[in-house]
Amino acid sequence: RSGAVSALAAAYRRAHPPRGPAFHPLGAALPEFLRGHPLAASYAVAREALADVAALEQAQLDARFTALPAGAPPLAPAALAAIPAEAWDGARFTFRPDLRIVRASHDVLPAVEAGARGEDPPRPQPGASAWLVYRVGDVVRSEPCDAASAFVLDRLACGESFGAVCEALMTRGDHAGDAEAAATAVRALAVACARGIVIAVSPWETDPSRIGA
């Protein structure tokens, strides 16, 4: 199997040669490569599980090496309660640049953690999974996240307004109306604020980051 791994690595390097001296971006395209490249050997797990492992490990590397902005305190959870009702629909939130949101078809976190400890990884179990990956000091955390929260935070982190994200939640078919979708989105934001990964909300006439700090 080691020969097959070496061949796979060589094929990946040919398809995605390094574009700079940094080490951590080398695997950025590996998850999609694994999903589409013909595998010459059986790796005892599903192809999608291999891709999910690569995606989570790459997110952890990105979080570790992404520089954090100076002078950008996290938004306190209490600041959400201070946002006027009429401002919520158009509100946009800024997240820390080290945050990565990983959504996967297998629960690969136990395998990734075991591998990091030098242990034999357990077989990843199939099932929709998601994690918030970010750094606390020098430690990278991978926090399990429910599917709806991952959906909300992923779209907010891409710059969509709160109102647009709520509408998108309703199109998923698991939210009965505006109020339920908004409650789900606010819960996801509250958890993100509690973890210190939201740093701003706009439009806003004052600085809410100190509220409740």
Short mmCIF file of N, CA, C and O in Angstrom, two decimals, residues 83-93 159-164 201-203:
data_model
loop_
_atom_site.label_atom_id
_atom_site.label_comp_id
_atom_site.label_asym_id
_atom_site.label_seq_id
_atom_site.Cartn_x
_atom_site.Cartn_y
_atom_site.Cartn_z
N ILE A 83 -28.53 44.64 18.82
CA ILE A 83 -28.79 44.99 17.42
C ILE A 83 -30.28 45.31 17.27
O ILE A 83 -31.15 44.51 17.62
N PRO A 84 -30.64 46.50 16.76
CA PRO A 84 -32.05 46.85 16.59
C PRO A 84 -32.77 45.87 15.67
O PRO A 84 -32.16 45.34 14.73
N ALA A 85 -34.03 45.63 15.95
CA ALA A 85 -34.79 44.65 15.17
C ALA A 85 -34.77 44.98 13.68
O ALA A 85 -34.67 44.09 12.83
N GLU A 86 -34.85 46.28 13.37
CA GLU A 86 -34.91 46.67 11.96
C GLU A 86 -33.57 46.52 11.24
O GLU A 86 -33.50 46.58 10.01
N ALA A 87 -32.49 46.31 12.01
CA ALA A 87 -31.16 46.19 11.40
C ALA A 87 -30.78 44.75 11.09
O ALA A 87 -29.83 44.51 10.35
N TRP A 88 -31.52 43.79 11.64
CA TRP A 88 -31.11 42.39 11.49
C TRP A 88 -31.13 41.92 10.04
O TRP A 88 -30.23 41.20 9.59
N ASP A 89 -32.12 42.29 9.28
CA ASP A 89 -32.28 41.74 7.94
C ASP A 89 -31.05 42.02 7.07
O ASP A 89 -30.58 41.14 6.34
N GLY A 90 -30.51 43.22 7.17
CA GLY A 90 -29.36 43.57 6.33
C GLY A 90 -28.02 43.40 7.02
O GLY A 90 -26.99 43.73 6.41
N ALA A 91 -28.02 42.91 8.24
CA ALA A 91 -26.76 42.80 8.99
C ALA A 91 -25.83 41.78 8.34
O ALA A 91 -26.24 40.70 7.91
N ARG A 92 -24.56 42.15 8.30
CA ARG A 92 -23.51 41.24 7.83
C ARG A 92 -22.45 41.12 8.91
O ARG A 92 -22.13 42.11 9.56
N PHE A 93 -21.92 39.92 9.06
CA PHE A 93 -21.00 39.64 10.15
C PHE A 93 -19.62 39.30 9.60
O PHE A 93 -19.49 38.63 8.57
N GLY A 159 -20.17 36.42 3.46
CA GLY A 159 -20.61 37.79 3.25
C GLY A 159 -22.09 37.99 3.02
O GLY A 159 -22.53 39.12 2.77
N GLU A 160 -22.89 36.92 3.10
CA GLU A 160 -24.33 37.09 2.89
C GLU A 160 -24.96 37.79 4.09
O GLU A 160 -24.48 37.67 5.23
N SER A 161 -26.04 38.51 3.83
CA SER A 161 -26.75 39.19 4.92
C SER A 161 -27.53 38.18 5.75
O SER A 161 -27.83 37.07 5.30
N PHE A 162 -27.86 38.59 6.97
CA PHE A 162 -28.62 37.72 7.86
C PHE A 162 -29.96 37.34 7.22
O PHE A 162 -30.38 36.18 7.27
N GLY A 163 -30.63 38.32 6.61
CA GLY A 163 -31.92 38.04 5.98
C GLY A 163 -31.81 37.04 4.85
O GLY A 163 -32.66 36.14 4.72
N ALA A 164 -30.77 37.16 4.02
CA ALA A 164 -30.58 36.23 2.91
C ALA A 164 -30.31 34.82 3.42
O ALA A 164 -30.79 33.83 2.85
N VAL A 201 -19.98 43.39 13.17
CA VAL A 201 -21.27 43.35 12.49
C VAL A 201 -21.48 44.71 11.86
O VAL A 201 -21.12 45.74 12.42
N SER A 202 -22.03 44.73 10.66
CA SER A 202 -22.31 45.98 9.98
C SER A 202 -23.63 45.83 9.20
O SER A 202 -24.03 44.72 8.88
N PRO A 203 -24.36 46.89 8.87
CA PRO A 203 -24.05 48.27 9.28
C PRO A 203 -24.33 48.47 10.78
O PRO A 203 -25.21 47.83 11.34
#
